[in-house]
Amino acid sequence: MNITFLLNGETVELADVDPTATLLDWLREDRGLTGTKEGCNEGDCGACTVMVTDEGGHKALNSCILFLPQLHGKAVRTVEGASGPNGEAHPAQQAMVDLHGSQCGFCTPGFVMSMVASHANGATDHDTQLAGNLCRCTGYAPIIRAAKVAEEVPVPVWVKDKPVATRVTSQMLPESSDELAKIYAEHPDATLVAGATDVGLWVTKQLRDLDPVIFLNRCDDLKEITITDDEVLFGAMVDMNRMGEALADLHPSYAEMIRRYASVQVRHAATVGGNIANGSPIGDNPPALIALGATLHLRKGDERRSVALEDFFIDYGKQDRTPGEFVESVSFPRQADRLKAYKLSKRFDQDISAVCGCFNISVSDGMVADARIAFGGMAGTPKRASNVEAALVGKPWTHETVRSAIPAFDSDFTPMTDMRASANYRLQTAKALLERYFLEDQGEVTNVLEVSA
């Protein structure tokens, strides 16, 4: 396929692009722009961070898991393009120099580009903005100080890129769900690429050949968020940062969990549909959505169907999705907020959950009226704690009821032991999370960050 985009302010036109060539490799090997570094090559360390601008604004993204066709019509800035046309330093670059934010320098370009993007967006929550950039030698204090100093300086005009007008160059770059449905029906063996935060690793780590590939990033109708008095609906291509913003007022605990969902760079790319469709037993979205009573909306050609989200996951690596069928959206009923989403992981930021427990328990007149409890990391699929739910519903909402329901976890789950946690840890912490939910509902402080403060 042929693609066009801006690179550091200049138009680039590429013909016959390898659909799984990464931006990182192209920058370093074809353009000689070696300021963008390869570290982990899986989107964890942030050394490869660049700024990509599209209709949604400026975004810090990991170039190591960003395929070239995903850039069609967009604008890219690397660390070489952060400085001005006459060599003027970007405020983030100058602040890093002035405040000694670099030692070995390997990670520095990635930090700078994350700061360039957040500076362009006026974002000042630096601990969050830089959580996806790792430094082994400088220490984060001077880097955070540099980001704060850069806040006060206006955004340089040269980084205010805009997307470029482009035409469709390949049927594998559909521009609507209708086009996607048609081409996917014709090529049901194709790999769908949404954000590539998972599929990217199939290429960089597993060295898999994904041909043919269909890219969903230009299907704007799949990026819609609809919130009514009765329903909340997310299109499959809604990225995780936008999802978190939309949930902040509706279900703040869920939104806070999303803040810990990887990094800003990954959340800019990762999509709700991709997180569901890959069927991971440790994906963080399905447990929360299942607890909210979510419905998944699927499409194949002109045919559409809807299934309860918990029924989509049949077994490990197996979902209720036929060849040529794709996730179009996910929705759940608008409801009073009773949801708590608890993510347990070895690292607080940017880590895969050992256990993700989500609780949505309704109480009326002191009695448990309804309970939806779902977990990730406890089975081969995201799974409801149906026996625990049954032990709660119709009972008084008391500590005694909660304690009497805890043994039902043994009937619901037989978790496994792996590198992230032992089976016993998973089962015991799942039980403790139900008690945490009750105590938090009673006004007790249970968040470790609040307790330690």
XYZ file of C-alpha atoms in Angstrom:
453
model
C 0.000 0.000 0.000
C 1.030 3.609 -0.564
C 0.994 6.076 2.335
C 1.539 9.802 2.889
C 2.340 11.576 6.148
C 4.363 14.445 7.570
C 7.725 13.747 9.195
C 9.160 16.647 11.174
C 7.187 19.065 9.009
C 8.048 17.539 5.617
C 5.733 15.457 3.431
C 6.762 11.817 3.025
C 5.259 9.574 0.346
C 6.027 5.852 0.509
C 5.040 3.256 -2.075
C 4.518 -0.475 -1.593
C 4.930 -0.257 2.166
C 5.370 -3.500 4.083
C 2.204 -3.445 6.235
C 4.044 -4.678 9.327
C 7.133 -2.471 9.025
C 7.410 -0.482 12.250
C 7.955 3.248 12.395
C 10.952 2.696 14.686
C 12.787 0.476 12.196
C 11.968 2.781 9.289
C 13.165 5.886 11.161
C 16.465 4.324 12.140
C 17.260 2.175 9.114
C 15.750 4.127 6.217
C 15.867 7.738 7.412
C 18.927 7.656 9.673
C 16.960 9.288 12.514
C 18.648 7.379 15.305
C 17.586 9.642 18.138
C 14.534 7.406 18.495
C 15.874 4.423 20.457
C 15.013 0.751 20.558
C 14.809 -0.505 24.125
C 12.289 -3.186 24.996
C 10.699 -3.258 21.506
C 7.314 -3.995 23.054
C 5.968 -0.634 24.207
C 7.105 -0.758 27.839
C 10.182 1.448 28.187
C 9.271 4.549 26.159
C 12.732 5.002 24.597
C 11.119 4.958 21.147
C 8.467 7.608 21.900
C 7.460 9.968 19.109
C 4.640 12.510 18.817
C 1.898 11.738 16.302
C -0.739 14.325 15.406
C -4.109 13.473 13.867
C -7.657 14.826 14.020
C -7.720 13.862 17.715
C -4.733 16.055 18.558
C -1.150 15.409 19.659
C -0.311 11.957 21.027
C 2.823 10.391 22.436
C 3.125 6.911 20.906
C 5.593 4.034 20.994
C 7.109 3.813 17.511
C 8.369 0.257 18.113
C 4.832 -1.151 17.868
C 3.428 1.391 15.426
C 3.081 0.071 11.883
C 3.735 2.475 9.007
C 0.227 2.210 7.467
C -1.205 3.515 10.749
C 0.471 6.865 9.968
C -1.354 7.521 6.687
C -2.599 11.133 6.767
C -0.958 11.953 10.097
C 2.016 14.024 11.261
C 5.030 12.604 13.098
C 7.612 14.425 15.178
C 10.806 12.709 16.344
C 13.352 14.122 18.767
C 15.242 15.541 15.780
C 12.121 17.536 14.920
C 11.501 18.756 18.457
C 13.994 21.582 17.960
C 13.211 24.525 15.710
C 14.216 25.097 12.069
C 17.130 27.274 13.172
C 18.265 24.914 15.915
C 16.174 26.462 18.690
C 15.731 24.024 21.559
C 12.230 22.983 22.499
C 11.338 24.114 26.056
C 11.428 20.472 27.193
C 14.896 19.983 25.725
C 16.227 23.166 27.298
C 14.745 22.330 30.685
C 16.290 18.866 30.605
C 19.701 20.454 29.983
C 19.291 23.168 32.609
C 18.043 20.811 35.319
C 20.386 17.898 34.598
C 17.632 15.508 33.498
C 19.978 13.204 31.586
C 23.010 11.056 32.352
C 23.695 8.240 29.898
C 21.140 9.802 27.546
C 19.690 6.602 26.104
C 16.189 7.194 27.448
C 16.329 10.982 27.099
C 14.859 11.332 23.576
C 11.812 9.295 24.643
C 11.314 11.426 27.733
C 11.681 14.583 25.673
C 9.073 13.470 23.136
C 6.603 12.515 25.871
C 7.166 15.976 27.323
C 6.798 17.612 23.888
C 3.410 15.935 23.455
C 2.151 16.706 26.954
C 3.443 20.284 26.652
C 1.548 20.706 23.358
C -1.612 19.432 25.078
C -1.171 21.562 28.210
C -1.047 18.431 30.386
C 0.656 18.974 33.736
C 0.037 15.639 35.480
C 3.644 14.708 34.837
C 3.764 11.540 36.926
C 1.036 10.137 34.688
C 2.339 11.602 31.426
C 5.816 10.154 31.989
C 4.827 6.826 33.563
C 5.568 5.078 30.268
C 9.180 6.270 30.139
C 11.764 4.373 32.158
C 15.154 5.729 33.270
C 17.872 3.553 34.768
C 20.412 6.153 35.897
C 19.215 9.751 36.220
C 16.393 9.312 38.670
C 13.024 10.866 37.985
C 13.200 13.941 40.223
C 15.189 16.192 37.848
C 13.108 14.978 34.891
C 9.868 15.904 36.661
C 11.387 19.261 37.624
C 12.253 19.864 33.966
C 8.699 19.057 32.896
C 7.358 21.544 35.443
C 9.703 24.309 34.281
C 8.693 23.705 30.643
C 5.038 24.254 31.601
C 5.610 28.000 31.766
C 6.992 28.342 28.221
C 4.641 28.720 25.207
C 4.297 25.849 22.751
C 6.718 26.451 19.847
C 4.992 27.111 16.558
C 7.070 24.512 14.710
C 5.548 21.541 16.580
C 1.960 22.592 15.864
C 1.543 20.124 13.030
C -1.782 19.315 11.416
C -2.855 16.111 9.652
C -2.381 16.021 5.890
C -5.146 15.558 3.338
C -4.897 12.080 1.837
C -6.816 9.786 -0.421
C -7.585 6.111 0.041
C -4.628 4.085 -1.202
C -5.652 0.546 -0.295
C -8.783 -1.404 0.512
C -6.836 -2.656 3.531
C -7.202 0.875 4.981
C -11.017 1.049 5.181
C -12.521 4.394 6.178
C -15.768 3.143 7.722
C -17.232 0.082 9.380
C -19.206 -0.574 6.193
C -15.987 -0.759 4.170
C -14.401 -2.873 6.895
C -17.330 -5.309 6.894
C -17.063 -5.739 3.141
C -13.330 -6.304 2.951
C -13.220 -8.532 6.053
C -15.981 -10.715 4.596
C -13.823 -11.123 1.500
C -10.673 -11.809 3.543
C -11.851 -13.558 6.742
C -8.329 -14.880 7.344
C -6.912 -11.351 7.620
C -5.426 -9.969 10.820
C -7.302 -6.918 12.114
C -5.033 -4.207 13.505
C -6.662 -1.691 15.817
C -3.958 -0.090 17.986
C -1.286 -2.819 17.493
C -0.379 -2.777 21.191
C -0.883 -6.549 21.205
C -0.507 -7.448 17.523
C 2.673 -5.365 17.341
C 4.391 -7.852 19.627
C 3.396 -10.704 17.317
C 5.772 -9.057 14.846
C 8.540 -7.678 17.076
C 8.752 -10.624 19.489
C 7.246 -13.630 17.703
C 8.404 -12.609 14.202
C 5.055 -13.670 12.760
C 3.931 -13.019 9.194
C 0.497 -11.394 9.482
C -0.347 -11.034 5.807
C -3.038 -10.061 4.916
C -3.582 -7.180 7.346
C -6.567 -4.824 7.628
C -6.026 -1.563 9.523
C -8.998 -0.137 11.437
C -7.528 3.217 12.487
C -9.301 5.222 9.734
C -12.785 3.874 10.608
C -13.957 7.030 12.355
C -17.467 5.698 12.975
C -15.927 3.045 15.250
C -14.402 5.806 17.405
C -17.715 7.209 18.620
C -18.765 7.430 22.266
C -22.505 7.718 22.926
C -23.830 8.469 26.399
C -27.585 8.765 26.911
C -29.865 8.611 29.947
C -30.191 4.862 29.409
C -26.972 3.618 27.868
C -23.228 4.113 27.547
C -21.716 2.885 24.265
C -18.100 2.772 23.133
C -17.139 2.101 19.528
C -14.528 -0.607 19.124
C -11.850 1.912 18.073
C -12.218 4.200 21.096
C -8.755 4.424 22.621
C -8.214 3.859 26.316
C -7.373 7.467 27.166
C -10.682 8.653 25.683
C -12.517 5.846 27.420
C -10.993 6.821 30.757
C -11.987 10.448 30.255
C -15.576 9.457 29.431
C -15.816 7.229 32.511
C -14.335 9.734 34.962
C -17.707 11.106 36.063
C -19.742 7.937 35.489
C -17.561 5.328 37.194
C -14.448 6.968 38.673
C -12.995 3.738 40.070
C -13.020 2.237 36.579
C -11.448 5.409 35.177
C -8.703 5.249 37.800
C -7.983 1.639 36.872
C -7.637 2.737 33.246
C -5.057 5.322 34.360
C -2.954 2.351 35.479
C -3.673 0.485 32.240
C -0.197 0.519 30.695
C 1.082 4.039 29.864
C -0.120 7.190 28.141
C 1.620 6.018 24.955
C -0.065 2.606 25.029
C -3.458 4.020 26.040
C -3.347 6.421 23.071
C -3.114 3.396 20.776
C -4.913 0.595 22.636
C -8.639 0.241 21.930
C -11.549 -1.123 23.907
C -12.491 -3.414 21.028
C -8.992 -4.807 20.697
C -8.745 -5.449 24.427
C -11.955 -7.468 24.293
C -11.432 -9.233 20.962
C -8.013 -10.636 21.820
C -9.719 -12.701 24.535
C -6.969 -12.315 27.116
C -7.843 -13.780 30.534
C -5.949 -10.885 32.115
C -7.351 -7.990 30.093
C -8.493 -5.256 32.459
C -11.563 -4.057 30.565
C -13.753 -7.192 30.439
C -14.100 -7.695 34.229
C -15.246 -4.101 34.739
C -17.576 -4.183 31.740
C -19.034 -7.547 32.785
C -19.685 -6.149 36.265
C -21.588 -3.301 34.584
C -23.726 -5.759 32.599
C -22.130 -5.001 29.239
C -23.343 -6.218 25.863
C -20.947 -6.823 22.974
C -22.085 -5.873 19.468
C -20.637 -7.906 16.598
C -20.872 -7.519 12.831
C -20.253 -9.787 9.843
C -21.020 -8.260 6.477
C -24.472 -6.699 6.829
C -25.465 -8.962 9.727
C -25.247 -7.807 13.306
C -25.753 -9.628 16.597
C -25.349 -8.838 20.280
C -24.172 -11.089 23.102
C -23.696 -10.629 26.816
C -20.006 -9.866 27.211
C -19.391 -12.728 29.640
C -20.756 -15.159 27.037
C -18.259 -13.983 24.410
C -15.397 -15.717 26.239
C -15.847 -19.444 25.732
C -12.489 -20.865 26.823
C -8.844 -19.877 26.914
C -8.001 -18.516 23.459
C -11.525 -19.173 22.173
C -14.224 -16.528 21.694
C -17.715 -16.524 20.226
C -16.637 -14.850 16.980
C -16.836 -16.406 13.529
C -14.404 -15.797 10.612
C -15.078 -12.406 9.060
C -16.915 -11.143 12.154
C -15.592 -8.190 14.136
C -16.374 -6.249 17.298
C -18.302 -3.109 16.405
C -19.016 -1.685 19.875
C -19.707 -2.471 23.511
C -22.439 -0.958 25.665
C -23.789 -1.123 29.195
C -26.832 0.328 30.979
C -26.482 3.809 32.449
C -26.662 3.252 36.199
C -25.892 4.665 39.582
C -22.241 4.177 40.401
C -21.695 1.160 42.638
C -18.661 -0.124 40.745
C -15.235 -0.630 42.249
C -12.417 -1.890 40.046
C -9.357 -3.262 41.835
C -6.161 -3.966 39.904
C -3.394 -5.901 41.680
C 0.013 -5.966 40.000
C 3.672 -6.109 40.974
C 4.293 -2.586 39.668
C 1.716 0.110 40.296
C 2.044 1.631 36.826
C 2.245 -0.065 33.460
C 2.015 -3.677 34.574
C -0.184 -6.645 33.744
C -2.685 -7.553 36.431
C -2.094 -10.570 38.630
C -5.732 -10.192 39.707
C -8.338 -7.715 38.509
C -11.508 -7.786 40.608
C -14.567 -5.683 39.773
C -17.579 -5.416 42.085
C -20.972 -3.891 41.355
C -23.306 -4.601 44.263
C -26.645 -2.818 44.617
C -28.167 -2.356 48.046
C -31.789 -1.418 48.784
C -33.185 -0.907 52.289
C -30.128 -2.560 53.761
C -30.472 -5.686 51.622
C -28.347 -6.815 48.677
C -30.647 -6.361 45.676
C -28.213 -7.366 42.939
C -24.570 -8.356 42.609
C -22.313 -8.572 39.586
C -18.754 -9.590 40.415
C -16.186 -10.374 37.721
C -12.491 -11.208 37.748
C -9.558 -11.333 35.391
C -6.520 -13.490 36.134
C -8.540 -16.095 38.013
C -9.432 -18.437 35.145
C -8.776 -19.085 31.456
C -11.263 -16.321 30.630
C -12.690 -13.253 32.380
C -15.272 -14.829 34.682
C -18.135 -13.933 36.996
C -18.144 -15.076 40.612
C -21.666 -16.511 40.304
C -21.610 -18.498 43.539
C -20.388 -15.502 45.516
C -23.112 -13.387 43.924
C -25.770 -15.934 44.913
C -24.443 -15.966 48.479
C -24.937 -12.199 48.712
C -28.213 -11.451 46.917
C -31.215 -11.210 49.221
C -29.061 -11.007 52.354
C -28.468 -8.031 54.668
C -25.565 -5.863 53.539
C -23.428 -6.556 56.600
C -19.915 -7.679 57.369
C -21.328 -10.990 58.543
C -22.974 -11.569 55.139
C -19.755 -10.728 53.336
C -17.733 -13.128 55.490
C -20.268 -15.897 54.995
C -20.054 -15.437 51.213
C -16.266 -15.623 51.041
C -16.037 -19.464 51.015
C -18.063 -19.445 47.774
C -14.955 -18.198 45.965
C -13.598 -21.745 46.244
C -16.504 -22.946 44.116
C -16.135 -20.177 41.538
C -12.411 -20.231 40.842
C -9.447 -22.586 40.593
C -6.707 -20.147 39.576
C -3.296 -21.126 38.255
C 0.213 -20.312 39.400
C 2.449 -18.397 37.011
C 5.166 -15.738 37.031
C 2.752 -13.061 38.210
C 1.209 -14.789 41.215
C 0.583 -18.122 42.873
C -2.829 -19.778 42.797
C -3.124 -19.323 46.552
C -2.280 -15.609 46.352
C -4.891 -15.082 43.668
C -7.617 -16.875 45.596
C -6.845 -15.220 48.924
C -6.635 -11.725 47.453
C -9.882 -12.225 45.540
C -11.581 -13.028 48.827
C -9.974 -10.019 50.493
C -11.198 -7.723 47.710
C -14.830 -8.506 48.527
C -14.166 -7.477 52.099
C -12.357 -4.379 50.854
C -15.388 -3.456 48.746
C -17.663 -3.715 51.781
C -15.354 -1.697 54.031
C -14.919 0.983 51.390
C -18.696 1.128 50.988
C -18.926 1.748 54.725
C -16.585 4.718 54.451
C -13.345 3.044 55.511
C -10.106 4.117 53.794
C -8.764 1.062 51.968
C -6.686 2.514 49.131
C -3.019 1.925 49.962
C -2.078 5.310 48.504
C -4.530 7.062 50.823
C -3.574 4.957 53.845
C 0.147 5.636 53.359
C -0.511 9.334 52.882
